[in-house]
CSV table of C-alpha atoms in Angstrom, one decimal:
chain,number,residue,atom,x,y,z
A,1,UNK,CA,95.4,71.2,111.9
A,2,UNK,CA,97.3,72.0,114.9
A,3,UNK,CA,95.2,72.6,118.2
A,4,UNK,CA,95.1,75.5,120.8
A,5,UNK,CA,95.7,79.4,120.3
A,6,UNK,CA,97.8,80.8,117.6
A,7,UNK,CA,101.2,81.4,118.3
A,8,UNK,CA,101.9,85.0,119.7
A,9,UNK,CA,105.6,84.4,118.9
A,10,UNK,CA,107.2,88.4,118.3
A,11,UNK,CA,110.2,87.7,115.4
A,12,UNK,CA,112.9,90.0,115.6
A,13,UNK,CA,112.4,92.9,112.8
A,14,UNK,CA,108.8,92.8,113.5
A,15,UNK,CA,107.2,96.0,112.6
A,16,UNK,CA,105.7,97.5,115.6
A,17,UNK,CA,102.3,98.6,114.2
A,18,UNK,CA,100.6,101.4,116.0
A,19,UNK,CA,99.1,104.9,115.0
A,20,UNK,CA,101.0,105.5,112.2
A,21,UNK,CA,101.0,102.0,110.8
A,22,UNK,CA,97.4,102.2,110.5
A,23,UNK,CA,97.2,105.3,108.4
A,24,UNK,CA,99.8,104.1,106.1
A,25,UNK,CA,97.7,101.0,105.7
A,26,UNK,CA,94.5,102.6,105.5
A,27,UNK,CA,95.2,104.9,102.6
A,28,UNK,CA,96.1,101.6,101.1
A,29,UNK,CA,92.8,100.4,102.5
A,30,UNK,CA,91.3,103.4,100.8
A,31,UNK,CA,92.0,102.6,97.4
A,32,UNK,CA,91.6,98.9,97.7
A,33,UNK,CA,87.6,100.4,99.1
A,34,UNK,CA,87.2,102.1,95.9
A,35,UNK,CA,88.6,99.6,93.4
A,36,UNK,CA,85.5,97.4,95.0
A,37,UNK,CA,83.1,100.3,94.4
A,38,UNK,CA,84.1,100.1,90.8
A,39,UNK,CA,84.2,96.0,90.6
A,40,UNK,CA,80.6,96.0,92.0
A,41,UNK,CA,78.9,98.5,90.2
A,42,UNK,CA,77.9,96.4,87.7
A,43,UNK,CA,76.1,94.6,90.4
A,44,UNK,CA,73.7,97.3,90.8
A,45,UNK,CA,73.3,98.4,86.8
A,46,UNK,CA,73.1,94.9,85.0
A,47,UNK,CA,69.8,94.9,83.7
A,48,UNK,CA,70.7,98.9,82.7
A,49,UNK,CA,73.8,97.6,80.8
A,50,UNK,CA,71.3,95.1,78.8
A,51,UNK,CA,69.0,97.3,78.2
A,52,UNK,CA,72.1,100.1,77.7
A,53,UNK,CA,73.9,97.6,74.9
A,54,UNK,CA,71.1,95.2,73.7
A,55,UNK,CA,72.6,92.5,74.9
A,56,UNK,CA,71.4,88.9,76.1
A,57,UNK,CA,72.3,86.9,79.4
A,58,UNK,CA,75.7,85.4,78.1
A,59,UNK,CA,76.8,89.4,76.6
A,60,UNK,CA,76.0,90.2,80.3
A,61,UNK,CA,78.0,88.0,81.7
A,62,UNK,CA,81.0,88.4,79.7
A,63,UNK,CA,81.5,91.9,80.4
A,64,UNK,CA,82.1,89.9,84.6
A,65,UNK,CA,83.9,87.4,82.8
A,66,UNK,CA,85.9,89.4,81.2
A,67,UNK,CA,87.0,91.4,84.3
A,68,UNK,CA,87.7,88.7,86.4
A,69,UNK,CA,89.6,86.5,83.4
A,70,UNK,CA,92.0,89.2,83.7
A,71,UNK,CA,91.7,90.2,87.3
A,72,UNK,CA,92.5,86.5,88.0
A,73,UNK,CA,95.3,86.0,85.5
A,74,UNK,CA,97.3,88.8,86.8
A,75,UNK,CA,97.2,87.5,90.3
A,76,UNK,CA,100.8,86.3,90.2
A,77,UNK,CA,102.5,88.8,87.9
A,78,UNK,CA,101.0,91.2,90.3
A,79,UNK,CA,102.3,89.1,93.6
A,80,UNK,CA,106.1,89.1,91.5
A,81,UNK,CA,105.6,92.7,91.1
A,82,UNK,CA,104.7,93.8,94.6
A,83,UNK,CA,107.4,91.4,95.7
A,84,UNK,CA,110.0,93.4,93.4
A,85,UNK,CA,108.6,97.4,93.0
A,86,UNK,CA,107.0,97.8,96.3
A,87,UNK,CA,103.3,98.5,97.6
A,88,UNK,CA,102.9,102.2,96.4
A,89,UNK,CA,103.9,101.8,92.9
A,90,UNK,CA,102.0,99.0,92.3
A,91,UNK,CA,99.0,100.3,93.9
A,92,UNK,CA,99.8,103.7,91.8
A,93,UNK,CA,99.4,101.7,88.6
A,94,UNK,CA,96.4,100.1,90.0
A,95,UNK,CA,94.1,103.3,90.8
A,96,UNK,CA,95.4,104.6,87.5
A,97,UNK,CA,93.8,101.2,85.4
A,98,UNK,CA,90.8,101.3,87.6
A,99,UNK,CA,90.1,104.9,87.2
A,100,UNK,CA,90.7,104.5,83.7
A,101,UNK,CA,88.3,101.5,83.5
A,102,UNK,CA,85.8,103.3,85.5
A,103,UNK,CA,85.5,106.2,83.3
A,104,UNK,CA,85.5,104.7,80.2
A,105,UNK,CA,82.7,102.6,80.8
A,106,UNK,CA,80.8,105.6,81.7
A,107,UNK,CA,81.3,107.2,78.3
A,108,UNK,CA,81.4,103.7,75.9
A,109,UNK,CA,79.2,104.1,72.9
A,110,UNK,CA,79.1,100.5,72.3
A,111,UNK,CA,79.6,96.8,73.9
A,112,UNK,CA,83.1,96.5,72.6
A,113,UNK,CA,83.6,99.8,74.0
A,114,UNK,CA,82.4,99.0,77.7
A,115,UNK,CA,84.5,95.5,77.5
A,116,UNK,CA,87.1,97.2,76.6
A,117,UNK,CA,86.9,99.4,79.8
A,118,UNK,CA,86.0,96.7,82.5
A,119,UNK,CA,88.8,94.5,81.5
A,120,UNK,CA,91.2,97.7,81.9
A,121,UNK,CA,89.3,98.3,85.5
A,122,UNK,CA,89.9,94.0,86.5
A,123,UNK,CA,93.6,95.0,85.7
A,124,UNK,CA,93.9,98.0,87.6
A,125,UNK,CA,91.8,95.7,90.7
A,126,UNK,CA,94.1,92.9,90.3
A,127,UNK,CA,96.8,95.4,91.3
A,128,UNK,CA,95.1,96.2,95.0
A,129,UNK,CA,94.0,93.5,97.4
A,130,UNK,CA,97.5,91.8,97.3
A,131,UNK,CA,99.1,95.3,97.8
A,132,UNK,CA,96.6,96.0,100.7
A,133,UNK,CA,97.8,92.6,102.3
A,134,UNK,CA,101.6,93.5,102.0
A,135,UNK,CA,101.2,96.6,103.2
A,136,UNK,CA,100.1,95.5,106.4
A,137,UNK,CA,102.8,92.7,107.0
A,138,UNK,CA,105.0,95.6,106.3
A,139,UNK,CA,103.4,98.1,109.2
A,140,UNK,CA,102.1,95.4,111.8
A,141,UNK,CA,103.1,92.7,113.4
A,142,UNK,CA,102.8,89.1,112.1
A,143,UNK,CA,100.8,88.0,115.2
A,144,UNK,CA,98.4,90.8,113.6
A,145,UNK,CA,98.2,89.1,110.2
A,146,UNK,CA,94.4,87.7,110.2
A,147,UNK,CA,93.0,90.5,111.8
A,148,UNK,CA,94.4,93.1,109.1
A,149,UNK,CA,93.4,90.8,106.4
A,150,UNK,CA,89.7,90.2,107.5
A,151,UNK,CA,89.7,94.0,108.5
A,152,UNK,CA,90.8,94.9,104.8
A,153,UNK,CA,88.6,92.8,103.7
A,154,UNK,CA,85.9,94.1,105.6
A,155,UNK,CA,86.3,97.8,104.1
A,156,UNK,CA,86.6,96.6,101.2
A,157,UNK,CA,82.8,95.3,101.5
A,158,UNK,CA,82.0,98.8,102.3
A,159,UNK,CA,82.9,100.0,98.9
A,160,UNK,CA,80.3,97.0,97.8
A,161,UNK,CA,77.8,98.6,100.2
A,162,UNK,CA,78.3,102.1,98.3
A,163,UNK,CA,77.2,100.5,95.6
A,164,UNK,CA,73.9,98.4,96.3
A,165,UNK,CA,73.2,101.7,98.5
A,166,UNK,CA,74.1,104.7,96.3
A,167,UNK,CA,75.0,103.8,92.8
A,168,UNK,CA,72.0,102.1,92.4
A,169,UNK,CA,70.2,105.0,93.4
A,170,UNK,CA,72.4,107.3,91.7
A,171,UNK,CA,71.2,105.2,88.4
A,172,UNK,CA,67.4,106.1,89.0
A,173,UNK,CA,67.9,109.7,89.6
A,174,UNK,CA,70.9,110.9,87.2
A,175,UNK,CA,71.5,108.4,84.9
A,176,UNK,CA,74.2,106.0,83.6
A,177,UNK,CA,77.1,108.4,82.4
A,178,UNK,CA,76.3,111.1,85.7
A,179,UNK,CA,76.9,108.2,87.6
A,180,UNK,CA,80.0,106.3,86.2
A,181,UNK,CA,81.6,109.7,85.4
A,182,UNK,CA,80.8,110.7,89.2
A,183,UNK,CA,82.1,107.4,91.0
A,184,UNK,CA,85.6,108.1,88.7
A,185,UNK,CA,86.4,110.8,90.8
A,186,UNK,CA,86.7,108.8,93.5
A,187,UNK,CA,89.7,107.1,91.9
A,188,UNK,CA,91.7,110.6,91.5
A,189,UNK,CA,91.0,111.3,95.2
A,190,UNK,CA,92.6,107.8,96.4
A,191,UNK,CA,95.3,108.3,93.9
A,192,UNK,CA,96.3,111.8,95.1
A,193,UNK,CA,96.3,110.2,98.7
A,194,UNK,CA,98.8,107.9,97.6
A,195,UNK,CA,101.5,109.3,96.1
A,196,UNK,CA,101.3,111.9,98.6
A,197,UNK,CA,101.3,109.8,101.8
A,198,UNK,CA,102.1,106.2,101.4
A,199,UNK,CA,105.1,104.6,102.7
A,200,UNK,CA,106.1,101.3,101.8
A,201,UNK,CA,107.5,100.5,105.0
A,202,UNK,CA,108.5,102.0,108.2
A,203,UNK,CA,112.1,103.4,109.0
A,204,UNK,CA,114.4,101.0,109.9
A,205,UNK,CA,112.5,98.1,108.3
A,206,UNK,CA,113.7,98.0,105.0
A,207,UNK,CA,113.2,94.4,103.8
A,208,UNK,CA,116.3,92.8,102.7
A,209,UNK,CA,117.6,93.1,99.0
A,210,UNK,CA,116.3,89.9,97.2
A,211,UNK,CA,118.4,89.4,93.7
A,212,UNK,CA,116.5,89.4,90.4
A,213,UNK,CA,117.4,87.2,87.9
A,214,UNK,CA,114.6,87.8,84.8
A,215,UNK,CA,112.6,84.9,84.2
A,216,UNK,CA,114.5,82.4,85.9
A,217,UNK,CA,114.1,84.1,89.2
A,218,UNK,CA,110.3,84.7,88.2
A,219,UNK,CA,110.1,80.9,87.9
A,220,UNK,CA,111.6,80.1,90.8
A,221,UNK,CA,109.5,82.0,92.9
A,222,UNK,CA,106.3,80.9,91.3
A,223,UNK,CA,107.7,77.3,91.4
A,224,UNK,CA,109.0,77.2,95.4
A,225,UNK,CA,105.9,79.1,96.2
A,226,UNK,CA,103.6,76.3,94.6
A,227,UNK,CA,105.4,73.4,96.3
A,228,UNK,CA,104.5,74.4,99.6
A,229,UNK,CA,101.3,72.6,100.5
A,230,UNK,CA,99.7,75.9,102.5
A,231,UNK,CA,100.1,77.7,99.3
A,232,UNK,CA,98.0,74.8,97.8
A,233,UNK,CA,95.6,74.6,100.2
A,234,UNK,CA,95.1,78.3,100.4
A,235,UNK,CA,94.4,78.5,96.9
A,236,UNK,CA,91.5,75.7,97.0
A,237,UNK,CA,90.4,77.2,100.3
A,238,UNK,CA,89.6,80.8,98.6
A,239,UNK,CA,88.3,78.7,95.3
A,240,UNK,CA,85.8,76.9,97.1
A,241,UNK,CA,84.2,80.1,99.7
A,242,UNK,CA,84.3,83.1,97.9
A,243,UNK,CA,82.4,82.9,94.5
A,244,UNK,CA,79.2,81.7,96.0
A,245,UNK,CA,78.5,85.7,97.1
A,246,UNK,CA,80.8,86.9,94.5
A,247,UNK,CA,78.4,85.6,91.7
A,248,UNK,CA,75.3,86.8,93.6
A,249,UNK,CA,76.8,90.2,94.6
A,250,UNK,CA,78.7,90.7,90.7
A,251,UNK,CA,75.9,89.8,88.4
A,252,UNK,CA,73.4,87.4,89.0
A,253,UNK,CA,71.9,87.9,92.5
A,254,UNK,CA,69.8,91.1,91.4
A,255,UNK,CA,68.1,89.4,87.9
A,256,UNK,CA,67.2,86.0,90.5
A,257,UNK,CA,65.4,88.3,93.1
A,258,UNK,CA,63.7,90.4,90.3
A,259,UNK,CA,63.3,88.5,87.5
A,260,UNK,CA,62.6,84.5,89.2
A,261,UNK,CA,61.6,85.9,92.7
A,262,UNK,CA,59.3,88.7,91.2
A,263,UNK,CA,61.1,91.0,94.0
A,264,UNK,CA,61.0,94.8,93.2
A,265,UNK,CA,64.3,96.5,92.7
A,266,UNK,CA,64.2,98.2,96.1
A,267,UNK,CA,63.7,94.7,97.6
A,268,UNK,CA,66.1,92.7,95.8
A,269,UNK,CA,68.8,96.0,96.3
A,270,UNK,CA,67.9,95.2,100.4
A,271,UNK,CA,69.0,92.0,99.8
A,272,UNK,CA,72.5,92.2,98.4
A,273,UNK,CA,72.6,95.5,101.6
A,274,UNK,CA,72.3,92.4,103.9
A,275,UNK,CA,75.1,90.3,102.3
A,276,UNK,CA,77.0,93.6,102.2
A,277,UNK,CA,76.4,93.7,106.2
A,278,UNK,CA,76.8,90.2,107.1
A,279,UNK,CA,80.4,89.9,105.4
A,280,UNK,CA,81.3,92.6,107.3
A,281,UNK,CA,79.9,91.6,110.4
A,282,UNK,CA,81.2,88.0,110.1
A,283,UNK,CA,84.7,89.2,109.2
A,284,UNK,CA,85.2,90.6,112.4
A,285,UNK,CA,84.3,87.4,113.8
A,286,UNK,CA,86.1,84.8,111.7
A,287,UNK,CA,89.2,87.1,112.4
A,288,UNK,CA,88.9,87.5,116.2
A,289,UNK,CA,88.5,83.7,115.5
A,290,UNK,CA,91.1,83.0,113.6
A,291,UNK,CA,93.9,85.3,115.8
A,292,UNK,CA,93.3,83.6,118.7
A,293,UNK,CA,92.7,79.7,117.9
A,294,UNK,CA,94.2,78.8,114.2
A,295,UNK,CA,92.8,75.3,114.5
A,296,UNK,CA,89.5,76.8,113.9
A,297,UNK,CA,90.4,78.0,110.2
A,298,UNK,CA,89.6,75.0,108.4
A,299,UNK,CA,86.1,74.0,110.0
A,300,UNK,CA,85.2,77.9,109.7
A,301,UNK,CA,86.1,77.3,105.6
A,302,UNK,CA,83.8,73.8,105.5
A,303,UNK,CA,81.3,75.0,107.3
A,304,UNK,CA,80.9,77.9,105.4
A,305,UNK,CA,80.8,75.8,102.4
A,306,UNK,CA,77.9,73.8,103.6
A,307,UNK,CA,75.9,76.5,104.8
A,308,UNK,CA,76.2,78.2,101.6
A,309,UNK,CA,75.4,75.1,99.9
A,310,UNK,CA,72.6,74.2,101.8
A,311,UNK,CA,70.6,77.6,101.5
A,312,UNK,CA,71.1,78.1,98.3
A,313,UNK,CA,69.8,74.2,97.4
A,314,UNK,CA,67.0,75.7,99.5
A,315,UNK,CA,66.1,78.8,97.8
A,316,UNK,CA,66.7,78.1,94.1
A,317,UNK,CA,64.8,74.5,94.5
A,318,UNK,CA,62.2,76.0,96.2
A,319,UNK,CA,58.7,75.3,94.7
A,320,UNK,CA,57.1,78.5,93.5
A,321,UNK,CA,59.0,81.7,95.0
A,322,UNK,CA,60.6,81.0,97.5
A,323,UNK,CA,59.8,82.9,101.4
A,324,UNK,CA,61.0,86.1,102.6
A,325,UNK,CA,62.9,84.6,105.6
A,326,UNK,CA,64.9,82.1,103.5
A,327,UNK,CA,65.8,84.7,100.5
A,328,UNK,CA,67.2,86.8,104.0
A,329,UNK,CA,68.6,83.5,105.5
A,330,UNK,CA,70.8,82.6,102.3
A,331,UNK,CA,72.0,86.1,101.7
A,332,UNK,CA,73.1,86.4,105.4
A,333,UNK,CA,75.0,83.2,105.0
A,334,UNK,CA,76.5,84.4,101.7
A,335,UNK,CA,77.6,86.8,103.8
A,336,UNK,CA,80.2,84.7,105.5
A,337,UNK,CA,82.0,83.3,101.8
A,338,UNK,CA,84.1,86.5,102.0
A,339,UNK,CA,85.0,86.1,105.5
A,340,UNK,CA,85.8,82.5,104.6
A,341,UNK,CA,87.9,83.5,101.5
A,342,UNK,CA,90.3,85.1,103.8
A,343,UNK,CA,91.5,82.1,105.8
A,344,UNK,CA,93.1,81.1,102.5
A,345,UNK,CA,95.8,83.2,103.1
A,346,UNK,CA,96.5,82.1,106.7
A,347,UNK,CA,97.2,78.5,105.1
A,348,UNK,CA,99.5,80.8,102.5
A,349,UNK,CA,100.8,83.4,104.7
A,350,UNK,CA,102.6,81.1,107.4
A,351,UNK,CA,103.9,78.6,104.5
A,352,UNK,CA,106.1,81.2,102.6
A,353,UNK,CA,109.3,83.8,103.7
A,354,UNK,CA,108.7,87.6,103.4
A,355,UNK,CA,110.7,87.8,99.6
A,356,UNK,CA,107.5,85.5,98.4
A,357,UNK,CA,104.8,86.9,99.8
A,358,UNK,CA,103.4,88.5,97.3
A,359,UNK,CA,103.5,85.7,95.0
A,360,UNK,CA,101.9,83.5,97.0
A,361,UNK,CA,99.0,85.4,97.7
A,362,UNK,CA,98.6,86.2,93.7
A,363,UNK,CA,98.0,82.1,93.4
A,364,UNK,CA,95.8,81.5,96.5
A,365,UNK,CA,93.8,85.2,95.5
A,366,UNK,CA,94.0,83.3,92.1
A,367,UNK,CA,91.2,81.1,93.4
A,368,UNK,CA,88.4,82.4,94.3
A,369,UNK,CA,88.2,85.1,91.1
A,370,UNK,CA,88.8,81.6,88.7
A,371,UNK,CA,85.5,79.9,90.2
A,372,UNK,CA,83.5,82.6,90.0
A,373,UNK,CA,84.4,83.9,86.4
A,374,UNK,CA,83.9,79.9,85.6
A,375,UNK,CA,80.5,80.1,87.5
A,376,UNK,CA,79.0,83.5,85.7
A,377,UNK,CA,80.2,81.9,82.2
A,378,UNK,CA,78.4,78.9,83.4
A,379,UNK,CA,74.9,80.6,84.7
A,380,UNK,CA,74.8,83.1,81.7
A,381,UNK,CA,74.8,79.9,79.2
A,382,UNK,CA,72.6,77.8,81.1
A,383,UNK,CA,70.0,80.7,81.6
A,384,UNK,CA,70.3,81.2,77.6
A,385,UNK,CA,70.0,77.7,77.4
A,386,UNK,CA,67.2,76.6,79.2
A,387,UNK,CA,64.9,79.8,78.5
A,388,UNK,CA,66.0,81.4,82.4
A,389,UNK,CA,66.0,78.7,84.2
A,390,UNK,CA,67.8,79.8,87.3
A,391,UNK,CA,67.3,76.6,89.0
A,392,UNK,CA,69.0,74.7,86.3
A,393,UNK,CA,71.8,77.4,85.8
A,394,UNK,CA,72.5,78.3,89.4
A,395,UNK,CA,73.3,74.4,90.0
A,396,UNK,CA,76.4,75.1,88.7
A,397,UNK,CA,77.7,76.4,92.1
A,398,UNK,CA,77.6,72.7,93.6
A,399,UNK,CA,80.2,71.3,90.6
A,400,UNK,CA,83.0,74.3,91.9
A,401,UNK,CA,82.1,73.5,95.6
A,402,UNK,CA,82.3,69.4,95.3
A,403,UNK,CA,85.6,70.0,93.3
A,404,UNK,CA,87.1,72.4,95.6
A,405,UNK,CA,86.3,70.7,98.6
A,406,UNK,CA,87.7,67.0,97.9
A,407,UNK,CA,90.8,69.1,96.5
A,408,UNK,CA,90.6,70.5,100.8
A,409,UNK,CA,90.7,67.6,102.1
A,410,UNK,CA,93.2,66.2,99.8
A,411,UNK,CA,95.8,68.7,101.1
A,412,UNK,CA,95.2,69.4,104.8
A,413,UNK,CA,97.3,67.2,106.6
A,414,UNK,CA,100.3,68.0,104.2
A,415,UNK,CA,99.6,71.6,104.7
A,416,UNK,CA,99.6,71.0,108.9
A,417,UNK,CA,102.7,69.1,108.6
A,418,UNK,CA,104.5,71.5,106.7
A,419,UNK,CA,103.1,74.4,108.8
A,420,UNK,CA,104.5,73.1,112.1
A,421,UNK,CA,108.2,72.2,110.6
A,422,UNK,CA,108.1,75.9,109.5
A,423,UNK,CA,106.9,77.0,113.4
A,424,UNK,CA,109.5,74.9,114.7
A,425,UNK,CA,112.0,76.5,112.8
A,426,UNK,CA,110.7,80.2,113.4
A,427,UNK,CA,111.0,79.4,116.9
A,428,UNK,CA,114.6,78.5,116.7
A,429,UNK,CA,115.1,81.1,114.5
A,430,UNK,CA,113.9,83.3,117.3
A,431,UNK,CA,116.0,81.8,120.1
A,432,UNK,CA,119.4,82.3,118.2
A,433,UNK,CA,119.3,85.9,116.7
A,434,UNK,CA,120.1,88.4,118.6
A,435,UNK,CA,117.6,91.8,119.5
């Protein structure tokens, strides 16, 4: 990758950020935070849903599966969408879903039931992050871009620290439906926030009219985002850091500290606090980072990869339980796959013109929520399998990590060649149009 500090380069038309750009974006923010709250809670309540529906390892997982299969597939009708209605009414059909979701899986009197609602919550998710990311190109300067996706990011890991911390709780004191009904609300509140005070974009920075043409233009967009290399590499960068913690945090990280690390609930709920707190911490680093030197994106994403691979080699091979300290060591280094899972879209980002952002970030978003539905099908048959094995089922991470890695490396020059023709170009670009 190219060497030195990112380019501080000011196009003309750049939104000029400031107060009101960041509580436009953070009522966005605010309903991305509580579409997380709803993703997660299953988290925190998977061996209540079991116990709830009767239901074995694999059932378990599918109702994950299930959320992300669709989450993931509508990654890039969502990105054509934002690209086409704008950030507030996709976002407003988003909180709708998710609320929706929420709610019903509060009151389902049966497995079908509950499916039913968390695949209508992963549609109503699927509708936020890439909304959240829009948003802010619209409101802040490009030169901003990292930081206001890692900081996104970050609160949106605060909605998955509401739930280790409080739903969790919540579910020992009042129950399943008190608690699922409860956390709904918060989806009317964000929604009411919305349509009341989000603008798409500032005054004066209307983004030009971009002709639709049905599926044609659909397929072109898809298709011209795809050949760029960044888009590529973007995709297998998210695919490769992010489901490590997203298995742990979504499903499976809870039964492995309870049920194969004979951890008590409190304990093993500490645990997934500390990943919680690590990607939040870490995000804030890997964006300073990543604003001010963009040659450190890809060792940040392989590093990350190896350190997640290596501690978690070293806890679930561990003879016996393993310690305290590395059980704290591998969840603060799961801590840094979401972190990671953001420099995907500065390989996307740079590679594509504003008209296809959106659908570039549905395919590299695409990623990361493929891997890990693959990986929670994976570790629910495997621990069916083999009679809960976790060893044996949570080896599954290394297959996705050795795939998406070669497919790194594979791209990475192509992506840095492509990535400086379209600096080059930005800079003449600059140089010619008048302010």
């Amino acid at each position: 990758m190219s060497s030195g500090a990112a380019p501080t380069l000011s196009l003309p038309g750049d939104p000029p950020g400031g107060s009101r750009a960041a509580r436009i974006w953070g009522i966005g923010v605010a309903v991305y935070f509580v579409a997380i709250i709803f993703r997660t809670s299953l988290g925190v309540a998977g061996l209540d849903a079991a116990d709830r529906f009767h239901i074995n390892a694999s059932a378990l997982s599918t109702f994950s599966i299930l959320q992300l299969l669709v989450y993931a597939g509508m990654q890039i009708p969502v990105g054509l969408m934002v690209d086409r209605l704008g950030t507030k009414r996709v976002l407003t059909f988003g909180a709708i879903l998710f609320t929706a979701g929420q709610l019903g899986f509060a009151l389902a009197p049966s497995y079908g039931t509950a499916l039913a609602s968390r695949a209508l919550l992963g549609l109503g998710d699927a509708m936020t992050f890439i909304s959240v990311l829009r948003l802010g190109s619209r409101w802040f300067p490009a030169r901003r871009g990292p930081l206001i996706g890692q900081v996104a990011a970050l609160c949106g890991m605060a909605g998955n620290l509401v739930s280790t911390l409080f739903i969790a709780r919540a579910l020992h004191g009042f129950g399943w439906t008190a608690t699922f009904v409860g956390s709904s609300l918060a989806g009317v509140v964000v929604l009411v926030l919305l349509l009341l005070f989000l603008r798409d974009h500032p005054e004066g920075h209307e983004p030009p009219p971009v002709e639709h043409a049905g599926a044609s233009y659909v397929r072109r967009q898809i298709a011209a985002s795809w050949r760029e290399p960044g888009t590529r590499l973007g995709m297998w960068v998210h695919f490769t850091t992010q489901f490590p913690a997203m298995v742990f945090l979504l499903l499976w990280g809870l039964p492995f500290l309870v049920e194969d690390q004979g951890l008590s609930r409190g304990t093993a709920g500490s645990l997934l606090t500390l990943v919680v707190l690590s990607n939040m911490t870490l995000g804030l680093v890997y964006g300073q980072i990543i604003a001010r030197h963009h040659a450190a994106r890809l060792p940040l994403a392989l590093g990350t990869v190896g350190a997640t691979a290596l501690f978690w080699a070293a806890a679930v091979f561990h003879p016996g339980d393993a310690p305290m300290w590395l059980l704290v060591a591998l969840c603060a280094v799961l801590g840094a796959c979401g972190p990671a899972s953001m420099i995907g879209f500065d390989f996307g980002r740079p590679a594509n013109p504003p008209e296809r952002q959106g659908t570039a970030s549905g395919i590299v978003n695409m990623g990361g929520f493929v891997a890990s539905m693959t990986t929670l099908f994976l570790v629910g048959v495997l621990l069916d399998a083999t009679g809960d094995d976790y060893a044996i089922a949570f080896s599954s991470v290394f297959l996705l990590e050795a795939l998406g890695t070669v497919q790194i490396l594979r791209l990475r020059k192509r992506a840095a060649a492509r990535e400086r023709e379209h600096h080059v170009i930005s800079r003449v670009e600059a140089v010619h149009v008048p302010v």
